[in-house]
Each structure stands twice: as structure tokens, then as C-alpha cells.
XYZ file of C-alpha atoms in Angstrom:
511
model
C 17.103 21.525 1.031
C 20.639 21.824 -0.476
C 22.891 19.703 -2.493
C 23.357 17.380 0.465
C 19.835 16.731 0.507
C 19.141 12.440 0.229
C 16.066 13.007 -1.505
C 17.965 15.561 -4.486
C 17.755 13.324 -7.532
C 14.150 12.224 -6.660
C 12.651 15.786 -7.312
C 11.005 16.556 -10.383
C 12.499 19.782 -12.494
C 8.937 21.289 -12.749
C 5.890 21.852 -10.890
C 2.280 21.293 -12.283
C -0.839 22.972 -11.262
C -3.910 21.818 -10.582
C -5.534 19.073 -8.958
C -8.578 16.662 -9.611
C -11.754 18.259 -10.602
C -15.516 17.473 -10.878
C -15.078 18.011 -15.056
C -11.670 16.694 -15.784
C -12.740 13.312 -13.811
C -15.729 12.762 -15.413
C -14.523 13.051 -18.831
C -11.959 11.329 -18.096
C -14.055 8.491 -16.762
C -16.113 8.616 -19.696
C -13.719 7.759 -22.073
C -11.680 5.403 -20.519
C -11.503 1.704 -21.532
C -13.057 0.592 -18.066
C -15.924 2.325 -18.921
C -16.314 0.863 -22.435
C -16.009 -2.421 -20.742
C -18.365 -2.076 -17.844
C -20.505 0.371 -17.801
C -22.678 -0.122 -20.449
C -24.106 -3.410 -19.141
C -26.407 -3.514 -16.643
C -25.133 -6.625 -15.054
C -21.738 -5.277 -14.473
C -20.607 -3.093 -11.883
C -19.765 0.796 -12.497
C -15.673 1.183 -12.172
C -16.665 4.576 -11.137
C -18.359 6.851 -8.247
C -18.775 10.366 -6.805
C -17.031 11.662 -4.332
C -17.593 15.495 -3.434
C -18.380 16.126 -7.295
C -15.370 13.872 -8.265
C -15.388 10.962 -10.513
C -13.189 8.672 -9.085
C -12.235 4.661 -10.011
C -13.237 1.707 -7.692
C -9.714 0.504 -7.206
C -6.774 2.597 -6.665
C -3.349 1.999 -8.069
C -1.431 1.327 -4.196
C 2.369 2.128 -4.273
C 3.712 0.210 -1.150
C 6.016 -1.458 -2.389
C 6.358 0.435 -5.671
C 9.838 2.485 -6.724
C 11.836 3.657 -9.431
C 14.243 0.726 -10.025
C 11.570 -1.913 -11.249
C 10.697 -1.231 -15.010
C 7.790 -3.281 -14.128
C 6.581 -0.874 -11.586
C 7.206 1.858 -14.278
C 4.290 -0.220 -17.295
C 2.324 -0.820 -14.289
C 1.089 2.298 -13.688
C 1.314 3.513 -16.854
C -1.517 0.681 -18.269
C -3.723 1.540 -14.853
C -3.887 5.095 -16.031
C -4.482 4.400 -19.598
C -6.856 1.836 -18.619
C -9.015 4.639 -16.828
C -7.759 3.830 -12.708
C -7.403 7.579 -11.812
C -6.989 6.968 -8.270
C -3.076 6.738 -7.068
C -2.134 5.886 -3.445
C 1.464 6.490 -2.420
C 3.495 7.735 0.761
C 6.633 9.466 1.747
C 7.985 7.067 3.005
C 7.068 3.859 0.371
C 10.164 2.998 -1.971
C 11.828 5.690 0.581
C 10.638 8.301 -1.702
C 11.096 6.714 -5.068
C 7.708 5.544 -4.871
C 5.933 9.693 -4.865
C 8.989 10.089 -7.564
C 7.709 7.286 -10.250
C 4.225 8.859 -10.241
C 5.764 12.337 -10.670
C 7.600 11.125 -13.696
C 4.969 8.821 -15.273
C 2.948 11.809 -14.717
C 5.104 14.629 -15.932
C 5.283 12.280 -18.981
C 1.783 11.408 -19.811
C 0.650 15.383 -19.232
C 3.648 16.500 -21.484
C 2.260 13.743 -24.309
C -1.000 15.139 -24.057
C -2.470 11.203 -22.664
C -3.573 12.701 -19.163
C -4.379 16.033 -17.304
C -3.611 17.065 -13.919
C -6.959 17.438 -13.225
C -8.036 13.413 -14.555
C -6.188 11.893 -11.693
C -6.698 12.064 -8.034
C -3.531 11.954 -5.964
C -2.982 11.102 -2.380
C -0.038 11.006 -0.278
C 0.872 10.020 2.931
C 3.526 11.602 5.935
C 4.552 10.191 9.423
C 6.986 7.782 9.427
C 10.806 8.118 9.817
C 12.880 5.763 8.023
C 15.560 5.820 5.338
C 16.757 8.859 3.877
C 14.436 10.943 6.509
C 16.269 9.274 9.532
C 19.195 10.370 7.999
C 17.554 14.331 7.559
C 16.346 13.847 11.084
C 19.975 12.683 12.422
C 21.642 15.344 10.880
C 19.357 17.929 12.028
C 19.525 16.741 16.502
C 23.408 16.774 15.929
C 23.302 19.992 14.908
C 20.422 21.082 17.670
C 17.812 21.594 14.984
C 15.415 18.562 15.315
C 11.696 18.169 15.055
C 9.607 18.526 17.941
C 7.518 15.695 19.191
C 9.608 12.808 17.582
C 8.106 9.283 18.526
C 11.320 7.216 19.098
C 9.414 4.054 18.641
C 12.242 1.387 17.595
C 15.799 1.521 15.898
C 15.227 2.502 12.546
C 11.664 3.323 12.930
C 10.883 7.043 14.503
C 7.537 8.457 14.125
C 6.069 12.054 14.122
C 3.001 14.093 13.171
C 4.233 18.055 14.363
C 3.471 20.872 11.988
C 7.115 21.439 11.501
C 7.526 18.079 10.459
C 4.598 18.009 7.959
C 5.652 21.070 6.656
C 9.104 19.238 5.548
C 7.188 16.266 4.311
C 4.328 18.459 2.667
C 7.084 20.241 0.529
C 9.250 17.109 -0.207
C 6.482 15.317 -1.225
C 5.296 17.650 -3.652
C 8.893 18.083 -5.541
C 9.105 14.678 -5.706
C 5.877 14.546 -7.561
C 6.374 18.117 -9.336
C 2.931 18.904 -8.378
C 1.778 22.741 -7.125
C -1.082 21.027 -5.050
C -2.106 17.236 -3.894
C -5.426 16.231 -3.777
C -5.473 14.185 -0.487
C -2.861 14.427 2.329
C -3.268 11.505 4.833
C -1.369 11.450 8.602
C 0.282 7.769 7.997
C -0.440 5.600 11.246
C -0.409 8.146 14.035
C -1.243 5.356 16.469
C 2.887 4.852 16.786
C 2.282 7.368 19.462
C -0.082 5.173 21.005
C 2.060 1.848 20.575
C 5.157 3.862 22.284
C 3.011 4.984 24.881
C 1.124 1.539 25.816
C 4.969 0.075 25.785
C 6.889 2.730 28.514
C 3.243 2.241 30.391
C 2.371 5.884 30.948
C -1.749 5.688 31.489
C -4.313 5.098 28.668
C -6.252 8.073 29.704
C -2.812 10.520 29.745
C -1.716 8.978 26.556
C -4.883 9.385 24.350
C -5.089 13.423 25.724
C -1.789 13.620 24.557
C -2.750 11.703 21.146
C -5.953 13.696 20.179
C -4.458 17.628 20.888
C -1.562 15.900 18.722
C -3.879 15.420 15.713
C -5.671 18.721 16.216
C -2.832 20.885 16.004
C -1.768 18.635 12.645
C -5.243 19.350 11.382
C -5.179 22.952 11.891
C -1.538 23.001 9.749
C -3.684 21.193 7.303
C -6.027 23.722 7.390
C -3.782 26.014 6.656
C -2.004 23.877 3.714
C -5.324 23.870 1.993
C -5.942 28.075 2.527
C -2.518 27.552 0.791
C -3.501 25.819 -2.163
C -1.120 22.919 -1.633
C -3.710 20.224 -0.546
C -7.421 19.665 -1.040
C -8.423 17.136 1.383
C -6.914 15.659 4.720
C -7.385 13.097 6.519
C -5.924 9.832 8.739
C -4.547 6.395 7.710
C -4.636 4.311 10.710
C -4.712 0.297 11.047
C -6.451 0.816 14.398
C -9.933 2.171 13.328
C -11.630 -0.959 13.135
C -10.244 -1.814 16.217
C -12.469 -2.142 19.752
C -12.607 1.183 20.743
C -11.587 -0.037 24.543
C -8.174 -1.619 23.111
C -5.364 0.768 24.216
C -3.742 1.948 20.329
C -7.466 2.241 18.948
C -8.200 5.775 16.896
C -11.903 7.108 17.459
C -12.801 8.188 14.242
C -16.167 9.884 16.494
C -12.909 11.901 18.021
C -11.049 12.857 14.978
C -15.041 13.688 13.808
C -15.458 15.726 16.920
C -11.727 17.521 16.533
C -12.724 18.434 13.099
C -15.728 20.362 14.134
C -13.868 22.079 16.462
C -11.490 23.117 14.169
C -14.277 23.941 11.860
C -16.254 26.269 14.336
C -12.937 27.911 15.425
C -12.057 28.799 12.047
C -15.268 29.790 10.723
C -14.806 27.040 7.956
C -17.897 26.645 5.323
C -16.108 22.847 4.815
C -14.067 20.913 6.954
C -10.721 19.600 4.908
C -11.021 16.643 6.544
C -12.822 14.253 4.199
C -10.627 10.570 4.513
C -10.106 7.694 6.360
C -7.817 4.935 5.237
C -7.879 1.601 7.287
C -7.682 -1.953 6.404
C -10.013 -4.303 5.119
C -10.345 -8.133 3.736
C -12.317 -11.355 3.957
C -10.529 -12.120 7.277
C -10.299 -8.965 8.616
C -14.349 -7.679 8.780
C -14.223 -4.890 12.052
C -14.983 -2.126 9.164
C -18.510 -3.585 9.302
C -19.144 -4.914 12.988
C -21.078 -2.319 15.021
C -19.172 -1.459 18.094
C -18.789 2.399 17.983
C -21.683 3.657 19.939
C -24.123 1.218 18.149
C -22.598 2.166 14.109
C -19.721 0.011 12.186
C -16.744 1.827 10.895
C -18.285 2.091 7.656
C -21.704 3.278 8.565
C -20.145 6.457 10.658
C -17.960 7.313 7.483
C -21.052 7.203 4.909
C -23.054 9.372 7.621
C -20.201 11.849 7.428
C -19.759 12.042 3.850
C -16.152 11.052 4.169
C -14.145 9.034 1.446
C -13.225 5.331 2.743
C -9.702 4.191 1.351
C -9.610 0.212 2.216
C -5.990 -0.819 1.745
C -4.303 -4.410 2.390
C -7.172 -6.218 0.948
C -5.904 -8.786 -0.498
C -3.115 -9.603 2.626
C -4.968 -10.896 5.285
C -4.551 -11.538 8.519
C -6.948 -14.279 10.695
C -8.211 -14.257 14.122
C -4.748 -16.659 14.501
C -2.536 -14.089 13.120
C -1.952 -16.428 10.330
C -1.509 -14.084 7.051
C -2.659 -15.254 3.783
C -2.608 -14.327 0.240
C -5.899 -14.167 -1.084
C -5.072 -15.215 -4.062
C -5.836 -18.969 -6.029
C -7.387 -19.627 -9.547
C -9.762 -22.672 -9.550
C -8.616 -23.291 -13.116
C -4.743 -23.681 -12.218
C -3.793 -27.176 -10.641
C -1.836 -26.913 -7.742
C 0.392 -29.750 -8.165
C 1.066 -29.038 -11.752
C 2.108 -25.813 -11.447
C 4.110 -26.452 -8.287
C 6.199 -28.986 -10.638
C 6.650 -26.700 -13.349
C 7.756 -23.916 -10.780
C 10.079 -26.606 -8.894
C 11.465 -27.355 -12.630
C 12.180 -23.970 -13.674
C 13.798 -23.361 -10.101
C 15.997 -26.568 -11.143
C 17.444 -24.843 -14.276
C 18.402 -21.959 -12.381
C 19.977 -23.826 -10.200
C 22.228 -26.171 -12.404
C 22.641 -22.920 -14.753
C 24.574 -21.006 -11.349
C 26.304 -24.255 -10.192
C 28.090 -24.228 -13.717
C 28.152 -20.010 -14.107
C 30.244 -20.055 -10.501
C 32.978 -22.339 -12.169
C 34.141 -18.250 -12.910
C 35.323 -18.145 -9.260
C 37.837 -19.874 -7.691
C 37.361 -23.494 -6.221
C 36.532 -23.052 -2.437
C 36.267 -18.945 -2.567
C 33.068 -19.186 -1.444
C 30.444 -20.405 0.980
C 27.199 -19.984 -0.058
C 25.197 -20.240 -3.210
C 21.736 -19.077 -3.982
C 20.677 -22.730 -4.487
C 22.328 -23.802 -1.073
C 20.601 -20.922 1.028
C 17.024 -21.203 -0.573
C 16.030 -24.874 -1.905
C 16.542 -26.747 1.839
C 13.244 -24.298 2.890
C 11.223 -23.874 -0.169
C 8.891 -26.339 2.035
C 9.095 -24.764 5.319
C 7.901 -21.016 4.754
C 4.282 -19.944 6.126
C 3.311 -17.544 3.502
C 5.143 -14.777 1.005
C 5.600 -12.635 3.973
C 7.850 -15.413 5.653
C 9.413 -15.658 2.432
C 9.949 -12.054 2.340
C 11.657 -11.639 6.091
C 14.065 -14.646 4.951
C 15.007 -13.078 1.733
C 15.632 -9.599 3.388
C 17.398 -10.937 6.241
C 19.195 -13.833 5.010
C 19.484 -14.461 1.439
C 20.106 -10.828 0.096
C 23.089 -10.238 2.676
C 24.610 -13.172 1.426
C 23.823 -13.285 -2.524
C 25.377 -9.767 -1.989
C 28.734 -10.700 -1.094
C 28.657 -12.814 -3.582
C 28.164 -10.600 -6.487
C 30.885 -8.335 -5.317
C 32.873 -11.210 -5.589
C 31.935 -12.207 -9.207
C 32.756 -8.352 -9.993
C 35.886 -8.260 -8.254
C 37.300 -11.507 -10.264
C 35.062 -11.466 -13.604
C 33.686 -8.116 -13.872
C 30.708 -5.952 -14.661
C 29.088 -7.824 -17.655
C 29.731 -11.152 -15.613
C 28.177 -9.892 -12.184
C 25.526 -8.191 -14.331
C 24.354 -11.896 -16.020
C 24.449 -13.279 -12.379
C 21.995 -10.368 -11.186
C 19.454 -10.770 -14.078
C 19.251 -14.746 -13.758
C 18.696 -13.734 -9.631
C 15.990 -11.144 -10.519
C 14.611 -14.355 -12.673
C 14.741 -16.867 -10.029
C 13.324 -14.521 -7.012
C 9.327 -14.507 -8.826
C 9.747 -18.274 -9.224
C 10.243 -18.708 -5.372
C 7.442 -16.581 -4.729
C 5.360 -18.269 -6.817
C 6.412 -21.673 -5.179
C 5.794 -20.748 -1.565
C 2.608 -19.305 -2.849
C 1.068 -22.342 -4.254
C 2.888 -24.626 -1.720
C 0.394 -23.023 1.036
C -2.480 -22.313 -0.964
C -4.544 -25.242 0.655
C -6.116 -22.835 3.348
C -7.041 -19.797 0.309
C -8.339 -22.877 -1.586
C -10.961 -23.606 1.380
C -12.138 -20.039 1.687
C -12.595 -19.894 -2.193
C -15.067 -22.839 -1.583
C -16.698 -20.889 1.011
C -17.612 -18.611 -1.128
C -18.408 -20.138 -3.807
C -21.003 -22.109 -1.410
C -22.592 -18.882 -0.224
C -22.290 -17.100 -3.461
C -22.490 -18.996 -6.429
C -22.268 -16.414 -8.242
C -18.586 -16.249 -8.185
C -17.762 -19.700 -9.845
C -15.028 -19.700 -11.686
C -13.777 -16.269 -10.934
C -10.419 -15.979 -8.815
C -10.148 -15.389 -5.204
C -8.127 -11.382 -5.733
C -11.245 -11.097 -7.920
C -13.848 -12.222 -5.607
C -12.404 -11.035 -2.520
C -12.509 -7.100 -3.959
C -15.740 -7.401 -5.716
C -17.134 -8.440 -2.136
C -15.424 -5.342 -1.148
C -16.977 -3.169 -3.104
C -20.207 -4.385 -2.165
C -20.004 -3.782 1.621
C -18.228 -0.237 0.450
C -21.005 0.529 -1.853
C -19.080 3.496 -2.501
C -14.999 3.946 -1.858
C -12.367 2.786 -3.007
C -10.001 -0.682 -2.563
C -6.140 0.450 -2.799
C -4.448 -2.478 -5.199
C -0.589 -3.036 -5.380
C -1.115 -3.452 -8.989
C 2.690 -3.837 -9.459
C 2.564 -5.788 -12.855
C 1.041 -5.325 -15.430
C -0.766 -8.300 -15.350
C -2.258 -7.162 -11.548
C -3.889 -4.405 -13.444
C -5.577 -6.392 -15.693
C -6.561 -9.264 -13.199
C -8.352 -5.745 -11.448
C -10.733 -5.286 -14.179
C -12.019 -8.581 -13.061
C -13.395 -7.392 -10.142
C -16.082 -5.429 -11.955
C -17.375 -8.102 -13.708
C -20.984 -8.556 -11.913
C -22.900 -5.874 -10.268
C -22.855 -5.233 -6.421
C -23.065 -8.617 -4.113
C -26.419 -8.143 -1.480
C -24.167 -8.722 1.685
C -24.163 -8.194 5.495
C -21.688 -8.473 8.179
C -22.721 -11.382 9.633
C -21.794 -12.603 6.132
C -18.334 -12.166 6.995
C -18.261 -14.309 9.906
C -18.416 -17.018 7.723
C -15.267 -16.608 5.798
C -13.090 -17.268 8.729
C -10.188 -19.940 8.187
């Protein structure tokens, strides 16, 4: 790692020791504000649980998505650990490393104030993927004859690999970019890419998922070793494919990984196996967690039996048996064709205020406007994703050029105004396509309010992760608690004690 490195100014100056502990946690737990709030009434639901002696927070603060340029980001996190969240959820690869860098500084800072202690929070981190700044590592390195083995050369832009060496260079970057000595959990992000890559050049299931499993054992025994090492405490696998039928091609056995751990258990003479949690996805629309098609248990059952720690991420995106993707998110109280006007309104002003900020630039010097390549399909996109792909692909390219133009012929202070009004108008169109679609999150919110009454007048988010937590009994629900605001809508989740509720229960959420 020298000064060429891409990830240099992401590393924190200092490391700190520690990591989450049984006495830390639960003081920590005790006197946080979500346990003033909750706890003490019977009729609310405890924020917190054990896990291995740890006292650890319902909801985890999620950081895809999450990176050092947003201020937002920044209060975010800081409110989720002063409200009492002490479970944090990041990757390598999120924010292309800024993500694992914010938590190092808010961190660094808190500890240093005296607010937090290493040992309050519980960390985990993620390593797999190759994208950004590690593409660029990983380019660098085959031109000079140096590269990782085992590379999964799944797309352009997207590589994927699990190899010791590998994790070893994650591992370490990881942890400077935090400035921590040790993380608690250290997840292998999505192995399945293997899988995917395999199932696409057509080499046989059975050849494939050899390959696949000896893959993950070796990365388990480097884990093993990590741990002997004091770096990490736990390991364990995020994959979207655990819920999955375990006949589809890309599935992961988790009664595999179970069985690979053993081994590597016995052949080590291990009192405790390191591996101790599974990450997969779970939401009202997406229920395989609960059905019971591995060898007569559900995904959940099989991870309570093995005392392992269930991580539930994208709850709150989710996907239908259409592959329709929806936002579970609507407030009974807010009407939808008010606020759509006073979004459409506020859009409005930003677009007459750019129409007479561009008079700055010469008469026919340009194309396209923000208002010209975003208000003809404020009606036409599917959900925030579709939004998302458009912006990305589209609208940023363009706005782009633009702003180097108002620099070039106006300056700094003059591009700077145009970028602030942008970062203003960007919310409001998310906020428009959100409610413009919201009919289908407004039926399931009636579905559940038929079922469970109970939820009346709550929102959807905090519905839809209180149901979680009732089929989890015990785990926690990753939240991209972003805003400040996100945090507090969280809380709401807690707000009633566990829901009595099966999986056939599920079925009937289905849009």
C-alpha cells in the first residue's frame, strides 16, 4: 500500500482496539434513549437482544449507499448511535470505500469525546466484490503479473473473488479505513457471482457447486486464521440466494456452509466455530426466509437451530413474484394528491429559478437543461430504482457538462449555486416518482391493516419491520437510515410488542 494507493486518503491515522463485548453492550443498551423509550413498557417491543453474550439493537444502521460526501450521511449515523442503534452494517465496496471510512471517523470521533466505546458498538464488514478503486488495484496488479488468484470475471466493471490472498488485501484495507485493530463480523459479500458466471459459460451444476463449496472452505479456514489473529470475531456469508429453492442453479446451502464449518471445526480442533452469520434478504414480498423447503426447515428455523445471527437486509425494497420492485413505504395520514401538487410546485420553482439562472450562458451554448431532461418523464418511471438508472445514466452525464460549462464562463461561486439548487431539486423528484406509484404500497398497507389491525395508523417502513421482527424473533433488520429523519421513523418500529405470525401469513401480502 504506497502513496499510489486509491484508497490513501480514506485510512484513518490511528487504530483502536477492541471489539464488542458482553459488558460494554449491555451498558450501553441500558442507557440508551431506545431503552428509556421502549423497554420499560410491557406493550412495547425490546430494541434489544442477545447474541453470544452480546447486547445488540433490533435494527442496524445499513451503509449501502452511505459515503463521505453527504453531510447528511455524516448526522445520520451519528443520531443512530446516540440514539442507542449499536449495530453498523457496511462493505468494502459500498460508497467504494468511503462508506467503512465515515464510520471510522464518526467513530474515531465519538470514542475520542468520550460519547461511545469500542466495545458499545458491533461492527460488520463485508469483502468480495471488485469495482471502483479495487478494479483499478486489481488492473494494476495483472499488468504487472501480480494478480489475485481465482478472479470471477463476471461483467465489465464488475469482477468478483473470495481467495485468501484477496481477503487478506480487503481484511487489512478495511480495517485502516475504519482505524480499528479488530472487526467484530467479517461477511463473504455474495459469493454466488461464482455461481452466476458459471450457470452463464454453462459448465455443469454439479462441477460448478464442487468448485463453489472447496472455494468457501478454504476462505473459511483464512478466517479462521484472521480470528487466531485477533483481527475478526465472527465470519460468516451474505448471499441473496439463501432463500432461494435449493434445486435453482446460483442457490447457497446454508446445510453446506453448516457442514463445511464442522469440518473446519473438527480439523482444527476448534472449541467454537467463527462462523456465526448469515445475511440474506427479507420483506413483505419476498417471504422464502420462512417457507420450509430445506430438508423439511425454513431458512430461519435452520439458523435459530444453529445459534447463528440472522442479518435481514433490503427490507424495505421489495421485489414481487413479477419482479416489480416497490418501496414499502406510504403514510395513511399524507394525501397522495396533495402532496404530489406541492412536490410538482416546488419542482416548478426550480425550474423557472434555472431557466432565468442560465441567462449566465450564452444564447444557444447549450442543449439540455435539467428541466428539459427530467419533467417530460416525471410520469413514466416504475419506481425510485427506475428513477435511479435514468438519473445515473442519463441526467448526471448531461447536468455534468453543463456545470463545467457554467464554471468555464461564470465561475466557481456561480457553478457552485447551480450544484446546491440541483442537490435541492434531486429529493423532490424522488419524492414525486415515489408518491406518483404509491397506489400498489397503498393496497398492501390495507392488507395489513385487514389482517392486523393492530397496525392502524402506523406507516408501511414501520409496519413492514415490526412484522420483521416478529418472524425473526431474534436478529436483526439492516436499515439505510441515511437521514436523520430515517432514524427516527426506526424507533417506530418498536412501538408494539412482537406480532403472533406464520408463513402462510405472508402469502397474503402479495401484490
Amino acid at each position: 500500500m504506497n502513496s499510489s494507493d486509491p484508497f490513501q486518503n480514506l485510512y484513518q491515522k490511528s487504530f483502536r482496539k477492541g471489539s464488542a463485548t458482553p459488558k460494554a453492550t449491555k451498558e450501553y443498551s441500558e442507557n440508551s434513549s431506545l431503552q428509556k423509550k421502549f423497554k420499560t413498557d410491557e406493550n412495547l417491543l425490546n430494541p434489544y437482544f442477545n447474541f453470544r453474550g452480546r447486547t445488540l439493537s433490533r435494527i442496524a444502521f445499513g451503509c449501502y449507499r452511505v459515503g463521505l460526501e453527504s453531510p447528511d450521511h455524516k448526522k445520520a449515523l451519528e443520531l443512530s448511535l446516540r440514539e442507542g442503534f449499536n449495530v453498523i452494517d457496511t462493505s468494502s465496496n459500498y460508497g467504494n470505500g468511503e462508506s467503512e471510512s465515515l464510520v471510522g471517523r464518526v467513530l474515531a470521533a465519538k470514542i475520542e469525546s468520550g460519547e461511545l466505546k469500542r466495545e458499545d458498538v458491533f461492527i460488520v464488514t463485508k469483502s468480495g466484490y471488485i469495482q471502483g478503486r479495487n478494479l483499478q488495484i486489481v488492473s494494476e496488479l495483472e499488468n504487472t503479473d501480480r494478480e489475485f488468484p481465482e478472479i470471477t470475471y463476471y461483467q465489465e466493471g464488475c469482477y468478483h473473488c473470495i481467495h485468501p490472498a484477496f481477503l487478506e488485501d480487503q481484511l487489512t484495507r478495511s480495517l485502516k479505513r475504519m482505524g480499528l485493530e479488530t472487526v467484530d463480523v467479517f461477511l463473504l459479500h455474495n459469493p454466488e457471482y461464482f455461481l452466476m458466471d458459471r450457470e452463464k459459460h454453462n459448465v455443469p451444476e454439479t462441477k460448478a457447486k464442487e468448485e463453489y463449496y472447496k472455494r468457501i472452505k478454504n476462505a473459511f479456514l483464512f478466517l479462521e486464521q484472521k480470528r487466531k489473529e485477533g483481527k475478526i470475531q465472527f465470519y460468516g456469508i451474505s448471499s441473496n440466494t439463501f432463500p432461494e429453492n435449493p434445486e435453482k442453479y446460483t442457490s447457497t446451502s446454508l446445510l453446506k456452509v453448516l457442514e463445511l464449518a464442522k469440518e473446519i471445526q473438527t480439523e482444527l480442533g476448534l472449541e467454537e466455530s467463527g462462523f456465526a452469520v448469515v445475511q440474506f434478504p427479507a420483506n413483505l414480498l419476498e417471504s422464502g426466509f420462512l417457507e420450509r423447503k430445506f430438508e423439511g426447515k425454513s431458512l430461519i428455523e435452520i439458523v435459530k437451530d444453529n445459534g447463528l445471527l440472522p442479518l435481514v437486509n433490503r427490507p424495505l425494497n421489495a421485489i414481487s413474484s413479477q419482479g416489480s420492485i416497490f418501496r414499502l413505504s406510504f403514510d395513511p395520514k399524507e394525501s397522495q394528491d396533495e402532496v404530489l401538487k406541492n412536490v410538482k410546485d416546488k419542482l416548478n420553482t426550480v425550474y423557472s429559478w434555472e431557466e432565468e439562472f442560465l441567462r449566465i450562458l450564452p444564447s444557444g451554448s447549450y442543449k439540455y437543461t435539467f428541466r428539459t431532461v427530467t419533467e417530460p418523464y416525471l410520469d413514466q418511471f416504475q419506481n425510485q430504482d427506475h428513477l435511479s438508472q435514468f438519473l445515473e445514466r442519463t441526467v448526471i452525464p448531461i447536468l455534468q457538462q453543463l456545470i463545467s460549462q457554467i464554471e468555464t464562463v461564470a465561475g466557481e461561486q456561480k457553478q457552485g449555486e447551480y450544484i446546491d439548487k440541483l442537490n435541492e431539486a434531486l429529493p423532490l423528484l424522488e419524492r414525486y416518482v415515489h408518491f406518483h406509484n404509491i397506489k400498489n404500497s397503498n393496497m398492501l398497507y390495507e392488507k395489513i391493516v385487514k389482517f392486523y389491525p393492530r397496525y392502524a395508523g402506523w406507516n408501511l417502513s414501520a409496519a413492514a419491520l415490526h412484522l420483521l421482527h416478529s418472524s425473526l424473533k431474534e436478529g436483526v433488520v439492516l436499515l439505510g437510515m441515511r437521514k436523520e429523519s430515517y432514524v427516527q421513523d426506526a424507533e417506530g418500529s418498536f412501538a408494539a410488542p412482537l406480532t403472533p405470525i406464520q408463513e402462510k401469513d405472508w402469502n397474503r401480502f402479495e401484490i
